[in-house]
Coordinates of C-alpha atoms in Angstrom, one line a residue:
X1 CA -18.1 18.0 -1.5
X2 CA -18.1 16.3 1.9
X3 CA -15.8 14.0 2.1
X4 CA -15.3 10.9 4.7
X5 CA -12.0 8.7 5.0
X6 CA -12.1 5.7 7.0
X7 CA -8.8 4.3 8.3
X8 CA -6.4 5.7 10.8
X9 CA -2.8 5.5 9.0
X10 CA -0.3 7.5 7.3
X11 CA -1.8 6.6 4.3
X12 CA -5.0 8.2 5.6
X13 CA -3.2 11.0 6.6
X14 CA -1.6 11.4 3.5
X15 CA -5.2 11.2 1.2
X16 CA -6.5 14.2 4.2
X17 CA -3.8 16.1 3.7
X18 CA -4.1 16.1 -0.4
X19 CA -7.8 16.8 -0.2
X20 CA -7.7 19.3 2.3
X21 CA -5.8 21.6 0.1
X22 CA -8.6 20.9 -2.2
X23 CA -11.3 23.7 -3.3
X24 CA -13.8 21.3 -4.2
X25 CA -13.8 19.7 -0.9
X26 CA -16.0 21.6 1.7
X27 CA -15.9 19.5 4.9
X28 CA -13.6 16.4 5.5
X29 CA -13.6 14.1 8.1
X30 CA -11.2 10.9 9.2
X31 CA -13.2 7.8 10.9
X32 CA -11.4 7.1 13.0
X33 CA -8.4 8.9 12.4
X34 CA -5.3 9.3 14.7
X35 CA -3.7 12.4 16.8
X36 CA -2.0 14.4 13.3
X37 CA -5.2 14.3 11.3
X38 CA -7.2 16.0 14.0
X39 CA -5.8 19.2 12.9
X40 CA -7.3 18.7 9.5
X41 CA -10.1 17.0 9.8
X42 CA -13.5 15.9 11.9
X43 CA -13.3 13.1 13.9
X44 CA -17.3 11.6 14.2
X45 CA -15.6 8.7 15.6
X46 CA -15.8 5.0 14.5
X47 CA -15.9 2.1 16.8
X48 CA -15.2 -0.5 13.9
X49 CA -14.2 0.3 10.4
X50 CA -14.6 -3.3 9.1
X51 CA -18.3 -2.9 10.6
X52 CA -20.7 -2.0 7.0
X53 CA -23.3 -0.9 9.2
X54 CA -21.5 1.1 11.2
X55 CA -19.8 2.6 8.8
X56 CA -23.2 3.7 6.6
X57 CA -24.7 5.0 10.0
X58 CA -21.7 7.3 10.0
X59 CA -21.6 8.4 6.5
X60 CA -25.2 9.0 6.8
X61 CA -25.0 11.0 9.7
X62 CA -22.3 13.0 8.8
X63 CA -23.8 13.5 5.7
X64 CA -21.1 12.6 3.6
X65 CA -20.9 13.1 -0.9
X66 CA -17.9 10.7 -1.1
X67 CA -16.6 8.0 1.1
X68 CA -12.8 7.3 0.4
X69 CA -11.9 3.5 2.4
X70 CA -8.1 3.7 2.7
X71 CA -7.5 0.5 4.6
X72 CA -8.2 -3.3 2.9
X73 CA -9.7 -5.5 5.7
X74 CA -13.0 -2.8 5.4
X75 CA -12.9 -3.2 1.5
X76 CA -12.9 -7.1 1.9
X77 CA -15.6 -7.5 4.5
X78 CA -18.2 -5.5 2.1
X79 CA -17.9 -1.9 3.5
X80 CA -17.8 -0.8 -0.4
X81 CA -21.2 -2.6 -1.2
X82 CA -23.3 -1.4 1.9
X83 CA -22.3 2.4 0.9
X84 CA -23.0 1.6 -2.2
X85 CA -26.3 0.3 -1.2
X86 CA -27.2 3.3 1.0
X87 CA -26.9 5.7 -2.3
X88 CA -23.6 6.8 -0.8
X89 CA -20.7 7.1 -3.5
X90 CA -17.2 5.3 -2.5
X91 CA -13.9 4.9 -3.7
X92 CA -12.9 1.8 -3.3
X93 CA -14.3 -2.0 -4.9
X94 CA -16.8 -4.5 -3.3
X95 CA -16.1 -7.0 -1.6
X96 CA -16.1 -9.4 -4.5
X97 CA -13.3 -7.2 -6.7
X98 CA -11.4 -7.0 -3.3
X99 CA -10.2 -10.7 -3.4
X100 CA -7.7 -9.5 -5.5
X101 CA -6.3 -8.7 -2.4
X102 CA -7.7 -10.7 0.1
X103 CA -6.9 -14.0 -1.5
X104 CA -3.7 -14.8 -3.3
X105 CA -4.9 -17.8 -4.9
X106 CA -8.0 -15.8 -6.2
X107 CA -5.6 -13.2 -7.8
X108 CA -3.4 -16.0 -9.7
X109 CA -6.6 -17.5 -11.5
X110 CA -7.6 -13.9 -12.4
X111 CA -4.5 -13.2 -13.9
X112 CA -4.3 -16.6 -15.5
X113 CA -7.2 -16.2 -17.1
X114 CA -6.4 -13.1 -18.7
X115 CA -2.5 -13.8 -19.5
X116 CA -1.2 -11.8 -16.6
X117 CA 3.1 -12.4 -16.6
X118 CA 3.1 -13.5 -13.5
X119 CA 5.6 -16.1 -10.8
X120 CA 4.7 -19.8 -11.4
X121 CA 2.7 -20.6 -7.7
X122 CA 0.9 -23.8 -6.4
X123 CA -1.7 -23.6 -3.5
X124 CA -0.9 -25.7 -0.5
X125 CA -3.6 -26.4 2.1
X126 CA -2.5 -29.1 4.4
X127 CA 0.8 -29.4 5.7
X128 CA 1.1 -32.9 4.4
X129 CA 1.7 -31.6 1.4
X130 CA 3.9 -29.2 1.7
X131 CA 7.6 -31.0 1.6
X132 CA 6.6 -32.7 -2.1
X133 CA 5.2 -28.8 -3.1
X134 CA 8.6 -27.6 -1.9
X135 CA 10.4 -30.1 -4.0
X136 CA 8.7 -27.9 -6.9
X137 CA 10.7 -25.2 -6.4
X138 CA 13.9 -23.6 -6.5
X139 CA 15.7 -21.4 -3.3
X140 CA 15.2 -18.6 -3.1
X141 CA 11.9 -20.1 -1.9
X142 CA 8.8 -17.3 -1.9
X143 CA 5.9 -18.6 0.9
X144 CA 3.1 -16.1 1.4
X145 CA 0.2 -16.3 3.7
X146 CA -2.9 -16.7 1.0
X147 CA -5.0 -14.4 3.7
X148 CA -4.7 -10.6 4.3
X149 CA -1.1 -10.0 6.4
X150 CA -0.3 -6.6 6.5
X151 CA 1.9 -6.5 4.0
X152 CA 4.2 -9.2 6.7
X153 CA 3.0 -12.9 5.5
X154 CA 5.1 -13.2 2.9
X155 CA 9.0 -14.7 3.5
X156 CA 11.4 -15.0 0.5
X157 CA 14.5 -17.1 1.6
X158 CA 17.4 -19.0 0.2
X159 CA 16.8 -21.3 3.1
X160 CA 14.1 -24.3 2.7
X161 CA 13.9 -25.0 6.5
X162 CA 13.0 -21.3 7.1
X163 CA 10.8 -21.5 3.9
X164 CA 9.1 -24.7 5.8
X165 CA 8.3 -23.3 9.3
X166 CA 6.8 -20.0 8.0
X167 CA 4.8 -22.1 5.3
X168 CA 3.8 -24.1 8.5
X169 CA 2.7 -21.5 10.7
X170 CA 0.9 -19.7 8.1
X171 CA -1.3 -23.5 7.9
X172 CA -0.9 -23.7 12.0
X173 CA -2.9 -20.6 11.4
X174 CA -5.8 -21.7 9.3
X175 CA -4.9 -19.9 6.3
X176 CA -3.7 -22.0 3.3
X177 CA -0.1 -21.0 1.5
X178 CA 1.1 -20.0 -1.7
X179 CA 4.5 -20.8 -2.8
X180 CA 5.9 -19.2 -5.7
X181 CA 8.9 -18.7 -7.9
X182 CA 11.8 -16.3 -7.2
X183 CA 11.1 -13.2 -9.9
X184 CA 14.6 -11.1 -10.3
X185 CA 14.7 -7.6 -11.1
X186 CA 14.2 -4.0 -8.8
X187 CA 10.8 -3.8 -7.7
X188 CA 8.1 -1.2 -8.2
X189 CA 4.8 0.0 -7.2
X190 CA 2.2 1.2 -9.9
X191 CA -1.2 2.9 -8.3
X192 CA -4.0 2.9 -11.2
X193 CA -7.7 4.8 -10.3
X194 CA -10.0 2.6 -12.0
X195 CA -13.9 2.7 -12.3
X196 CA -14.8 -0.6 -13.6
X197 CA -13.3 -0.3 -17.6
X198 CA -11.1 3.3 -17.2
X199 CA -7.6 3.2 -16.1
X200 CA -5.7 5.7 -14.7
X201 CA -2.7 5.1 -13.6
X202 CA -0.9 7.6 -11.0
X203 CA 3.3 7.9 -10.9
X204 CA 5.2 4.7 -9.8
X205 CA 7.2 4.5 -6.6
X206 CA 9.4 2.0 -5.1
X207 CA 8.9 0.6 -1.2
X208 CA 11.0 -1.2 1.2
X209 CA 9.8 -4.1 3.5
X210 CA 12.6 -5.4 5.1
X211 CA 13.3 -3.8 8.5
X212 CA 16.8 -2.9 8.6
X213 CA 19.2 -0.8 6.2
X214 CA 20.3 -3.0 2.9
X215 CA 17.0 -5.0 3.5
X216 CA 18.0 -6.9 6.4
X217 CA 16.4 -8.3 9.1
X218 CA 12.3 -9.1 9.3
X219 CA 9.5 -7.9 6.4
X220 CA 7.2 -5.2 7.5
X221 CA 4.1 -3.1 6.6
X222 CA 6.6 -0.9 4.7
X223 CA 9.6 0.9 6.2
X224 CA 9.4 4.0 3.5
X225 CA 9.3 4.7 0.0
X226 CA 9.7 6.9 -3.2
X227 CA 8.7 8.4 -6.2
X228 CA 9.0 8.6 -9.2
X229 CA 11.7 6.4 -10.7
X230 CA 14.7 7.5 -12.5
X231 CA 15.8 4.2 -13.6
X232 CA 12.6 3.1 -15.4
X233 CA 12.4 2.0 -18.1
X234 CA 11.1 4.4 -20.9
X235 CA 7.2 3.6 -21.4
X236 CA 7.3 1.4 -18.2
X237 CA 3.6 3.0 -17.2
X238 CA 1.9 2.3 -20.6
X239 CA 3.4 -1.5 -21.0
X240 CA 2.1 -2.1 -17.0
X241 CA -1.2 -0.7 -18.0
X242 CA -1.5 -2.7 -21.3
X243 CA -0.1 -5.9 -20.3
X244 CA -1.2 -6.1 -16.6
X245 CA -3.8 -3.4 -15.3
X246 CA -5.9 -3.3 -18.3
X247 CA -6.6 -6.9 -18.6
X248 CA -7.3 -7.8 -15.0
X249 CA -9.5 -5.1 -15.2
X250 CA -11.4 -6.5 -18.1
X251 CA -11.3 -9.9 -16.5
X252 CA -12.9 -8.9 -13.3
X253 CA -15.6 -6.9 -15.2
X254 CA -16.2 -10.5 -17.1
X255 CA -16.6 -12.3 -13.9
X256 CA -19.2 -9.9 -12.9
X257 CA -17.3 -8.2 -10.1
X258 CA -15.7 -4.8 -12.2
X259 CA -13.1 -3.1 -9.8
X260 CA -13.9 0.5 -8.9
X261 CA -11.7 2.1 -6.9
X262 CA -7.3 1.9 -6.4
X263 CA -5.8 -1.0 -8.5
X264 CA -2.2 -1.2 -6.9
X265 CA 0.0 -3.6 -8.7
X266 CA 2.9 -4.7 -6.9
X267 CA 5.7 -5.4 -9.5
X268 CA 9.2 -7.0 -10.7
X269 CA 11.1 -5.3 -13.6
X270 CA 12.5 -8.6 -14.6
X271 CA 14.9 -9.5 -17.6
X272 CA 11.6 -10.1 -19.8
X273 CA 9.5 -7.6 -18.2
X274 CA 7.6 -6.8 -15.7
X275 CA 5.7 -9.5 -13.5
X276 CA 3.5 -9.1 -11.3
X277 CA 4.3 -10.1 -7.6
X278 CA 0.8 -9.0 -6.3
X279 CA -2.0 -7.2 -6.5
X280 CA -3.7 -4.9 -3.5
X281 CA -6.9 -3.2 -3.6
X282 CA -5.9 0.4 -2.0
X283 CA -3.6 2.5 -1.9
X284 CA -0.8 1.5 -0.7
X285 CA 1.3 2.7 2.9
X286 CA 4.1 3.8 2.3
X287 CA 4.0 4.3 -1.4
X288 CA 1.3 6.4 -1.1
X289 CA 2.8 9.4 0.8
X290 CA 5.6 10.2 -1.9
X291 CA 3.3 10.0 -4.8
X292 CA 0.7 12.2 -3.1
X293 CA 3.4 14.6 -1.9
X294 CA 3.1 15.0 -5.5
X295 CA 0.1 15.1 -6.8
X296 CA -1.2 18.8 -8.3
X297 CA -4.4 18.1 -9.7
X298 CA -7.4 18.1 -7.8
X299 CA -7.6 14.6 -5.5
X300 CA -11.0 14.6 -5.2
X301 CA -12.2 14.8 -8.4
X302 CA -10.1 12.2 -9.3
X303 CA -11.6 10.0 -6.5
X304 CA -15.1 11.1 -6.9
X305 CA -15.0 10.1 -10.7
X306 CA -13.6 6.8 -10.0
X307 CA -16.6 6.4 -8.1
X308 CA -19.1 7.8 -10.2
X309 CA -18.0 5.6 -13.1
X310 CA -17.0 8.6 -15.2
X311 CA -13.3 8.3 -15.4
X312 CA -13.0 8.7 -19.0
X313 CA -14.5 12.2 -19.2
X314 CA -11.8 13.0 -15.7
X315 CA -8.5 15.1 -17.2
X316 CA -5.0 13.0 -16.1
X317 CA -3.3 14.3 -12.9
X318 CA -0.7 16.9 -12.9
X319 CA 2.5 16.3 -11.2
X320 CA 5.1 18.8 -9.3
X321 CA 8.9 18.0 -10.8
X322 CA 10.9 16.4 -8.8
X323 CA 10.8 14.0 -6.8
X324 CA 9.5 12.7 -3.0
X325 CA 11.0 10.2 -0.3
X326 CA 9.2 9.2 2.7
X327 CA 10.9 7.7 5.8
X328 CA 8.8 5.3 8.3
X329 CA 9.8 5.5 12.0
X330 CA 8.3 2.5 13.9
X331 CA 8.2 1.8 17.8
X332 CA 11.0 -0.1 19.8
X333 CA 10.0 -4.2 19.1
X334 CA 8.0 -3.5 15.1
X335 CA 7.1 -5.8 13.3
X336 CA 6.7 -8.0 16.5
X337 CA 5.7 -7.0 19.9
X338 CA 5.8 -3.5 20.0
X339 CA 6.4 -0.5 22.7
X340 CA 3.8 2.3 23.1
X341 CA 2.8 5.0 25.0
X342 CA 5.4 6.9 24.8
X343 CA 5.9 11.1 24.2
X344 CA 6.4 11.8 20.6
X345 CA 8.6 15.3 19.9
X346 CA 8.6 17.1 16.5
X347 CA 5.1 14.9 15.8
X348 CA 3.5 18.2 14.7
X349 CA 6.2 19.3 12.4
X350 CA 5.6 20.0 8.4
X351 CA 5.7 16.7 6.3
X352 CA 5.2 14.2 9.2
X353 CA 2.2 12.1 9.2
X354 CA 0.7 10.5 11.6
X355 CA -0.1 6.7 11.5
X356 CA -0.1 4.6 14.8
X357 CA -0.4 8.1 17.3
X358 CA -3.0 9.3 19.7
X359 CA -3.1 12.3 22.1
X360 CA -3.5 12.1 25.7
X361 CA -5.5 14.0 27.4
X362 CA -2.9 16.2 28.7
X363 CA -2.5 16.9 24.8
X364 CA 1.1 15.0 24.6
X365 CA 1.4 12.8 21.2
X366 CA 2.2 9.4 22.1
X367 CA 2.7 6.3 19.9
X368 CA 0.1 4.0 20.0
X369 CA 1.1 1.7 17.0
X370 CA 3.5 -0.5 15.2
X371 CA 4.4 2.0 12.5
X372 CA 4.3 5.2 14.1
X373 CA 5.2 8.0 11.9
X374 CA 5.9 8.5 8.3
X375 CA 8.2 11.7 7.3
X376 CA 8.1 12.9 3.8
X377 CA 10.9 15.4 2.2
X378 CA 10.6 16.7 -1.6
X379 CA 13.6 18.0 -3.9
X380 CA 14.4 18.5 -7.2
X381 CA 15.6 15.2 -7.4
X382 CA 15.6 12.3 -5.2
X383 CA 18.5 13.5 -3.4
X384 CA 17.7 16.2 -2.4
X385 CA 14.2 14.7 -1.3
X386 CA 16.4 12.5 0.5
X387 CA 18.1 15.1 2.3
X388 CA 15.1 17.1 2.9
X389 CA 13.2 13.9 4.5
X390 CA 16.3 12.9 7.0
X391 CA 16.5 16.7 7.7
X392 CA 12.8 16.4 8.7
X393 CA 13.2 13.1 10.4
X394 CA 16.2 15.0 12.9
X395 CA 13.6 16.9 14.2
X396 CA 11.8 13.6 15.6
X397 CA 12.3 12.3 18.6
X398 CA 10.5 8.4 19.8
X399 CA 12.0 6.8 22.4
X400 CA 13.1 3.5 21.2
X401 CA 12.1 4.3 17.9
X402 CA 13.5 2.8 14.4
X403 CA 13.9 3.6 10.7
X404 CA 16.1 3.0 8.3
X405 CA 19.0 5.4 6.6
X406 CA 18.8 3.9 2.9
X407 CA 15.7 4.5 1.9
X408 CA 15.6 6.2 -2.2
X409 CA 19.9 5.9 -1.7
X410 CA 21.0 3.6 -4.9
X411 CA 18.5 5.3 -7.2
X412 CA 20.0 8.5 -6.2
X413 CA 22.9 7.4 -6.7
X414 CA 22.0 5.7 -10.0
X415 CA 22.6 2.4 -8.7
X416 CA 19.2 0.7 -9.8
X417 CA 18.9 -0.8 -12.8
X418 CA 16.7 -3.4 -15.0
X419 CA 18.2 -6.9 -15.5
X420 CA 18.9 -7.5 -19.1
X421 CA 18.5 -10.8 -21.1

């Protein structure tokens, strides 16, 4: 099998490195990739991923079996349907199943319609209505940019003035807002592979968005993650896939627009359950370099029978015991204006992956990105994944660079729990 990845991030990275040590997979490329997954894959190079022409004439020419779309702004402007259209198979939904992800307010009527638990939200599309849709609510006040952000549009403060000027720069910016109620509980992360009516969901992690250690300071992309998680609930996988997955899948399929491809469901454990705080179309970055780290079973048929519509018939994955921590380290000035250009050390060691690098032509590895690298340690438990990621991460050297120390450290140290009613 051939297979072609378009995007150029860790989480790219991360999906090379799981089907390169795959038997079934006889030539993999990365369009257009970034300076760690040269060494494990083509590079046919890709002037614009969001481009679905561009990205056909590539597949064709490369002659690719299977086209895996990591990133969402591709998935949302159609890339999906054009390889689709060409006879090319591809993991990942059209462009009309990607709105789960591309518009907020889109996501709430799906899962309205099919009795979704979900935060109470209103739509607001002109600032002149913002103060009386604020008077709705309760602090801590959730805003989020309706658009695609990043992962970074969405602010949850205690504080309505701050809740005000983001709302009003997110409408300053063309895209309308979406204020929500404050769900309490730990968060999670569940990752289902899903070919239009077959679920199948993956291990569940935990990420963290805020910048700083104890989730301080600005939201990000993703500052690291890990997986699995100790203090889940019993059964926690089945009740998400019931109660959540399962019918936005079958609602989407009723619309018209099934949903082929990663199904990533963006959770609170609350006192009465889980809620859903949003939904993504892809996998996920940085949730998805733990839970690959470990995956057993063979990636791409997984992937490949998401996209051939013949998940049902696909055995479940195998997992390693254990357990897996990943640790982002982003340039001097992330999430805002950001440093780069400058020498990475250690970029090329085992378990670091690549996400905003490229190589100069002298062959130094030199950040080029917001998020720069993402370093992944494995244990028998999540301390010692801990331990074996920071050991990892010693070995790195970015000037200026930044990352947290906390990441995976209360659910080590049993510290994480469920609300109760």
């Amino acid at each position: 099998m051939r297979v072609l990845v378009i995007g150029s991030g860790a989480r790219e990275h991360a999906l090379l490195l799981a089907l390169a040590g795959d038997p079934q997979v006889t030539a993999l490329a990365a369009a257009p990739g970034n300076a760690g997954t040269a060494a494990i894959a083509e590079h046919p190079g890709l002037a614009d991923a969001t481009d679905p022409e561009l990205v056909v004439a590539l597949a064709q020419r490369w002659r690719a079996d299977l086209v895996v779309v990591g990133p969402e702004a591709p998935l949302v402007a159609g890339v999906g349907d054009a390889l689709r259209a060409a006879g090319i198979a591809c993991f990942g939904p059209s462009a009309a199943a990607a709105r789960i992800e591309g518009s907020k307010a889109f996501a709430k009527d799906v899962m309205t319609a099919a009795g979704v638990p979900t935060a109470r939200s209103e739509a607001v599309r002109d600032l002149a209505d913002l103060d009386r849709a604020l008077d709705r609510f309760d602090p801590p006040y959730v805003v989020k940019d309706d658009g695609l952000a990043a992962g970074k549009g969405v602010l949850v403060t205690p504080d309505r003035d701050d809740a005000r000027r983001h709302a009003a720069a997110v409408l300053d910016a063309g895209h309308p807002v979406l204020l929500e109620s404050f769900l309490d509980g730990p968060e999670a992360s569940l990752f289902c592979v899903v070919d239009g009516t077959t679920v199948v969901p993956l291990v569940p992690a935990q990420d963290f968005k805020r910048l700083g250690d104890d989730d301080a300071g600005p939201n990000t992309g993703g500052m690291g993650a890990y997986a699995p998680l100790p203090w889940a609930p019993e059964g926690l996988v089945d009740d998400v896939v019931d109660r959540i997955i399962a019918p936005v899948v079958t609602e989407l399929a009723a619309r018209g627009t099934p949903f082929s491809g990663l199904l990533y469901a963006g959770l609170a454990l609350t006192s009465s359950g889980p809620q859903v705080i949003e939904f993504n179309c892809r996998f996920g970055d940085p949730e998805t370099q733990p839970v690959l780290a470990l995956l057993r079973s063979s990636a791409a048929s997984l992937l490949a029978a998401a996209a051939d519509g013949r998940l049902a018939q696909e055995l479940p994955p195998t997992w390693a015991p254990g357990a897996a921590v990943t640790v982002v380290v982003a340039a001097e000035g992330y999430p805002g204006a950001v440093r780069t250009g400058d020498v990475l050390r250690g970029a090329d060691g085992h378990g670091v992956l690549h996400a905003g690098t490229r190589r100069r032509d002298d062959g130094a590895v030199v950040s080029s990105g917001g998020r720069v690298l993402s370093v992944v340690g494995t244990g028998d438990d999540l301390e010692d994944a801990r331990r074996d990621a920071y050991d990892r991460l010693a070995t790195v050297d970015l000037p200026g660079g930044q990352y947290r120390t906390d990441i995976a450290r209360d659910a080590a140290a049993g510290r994480v729990a469920v609300p109760v009613s």
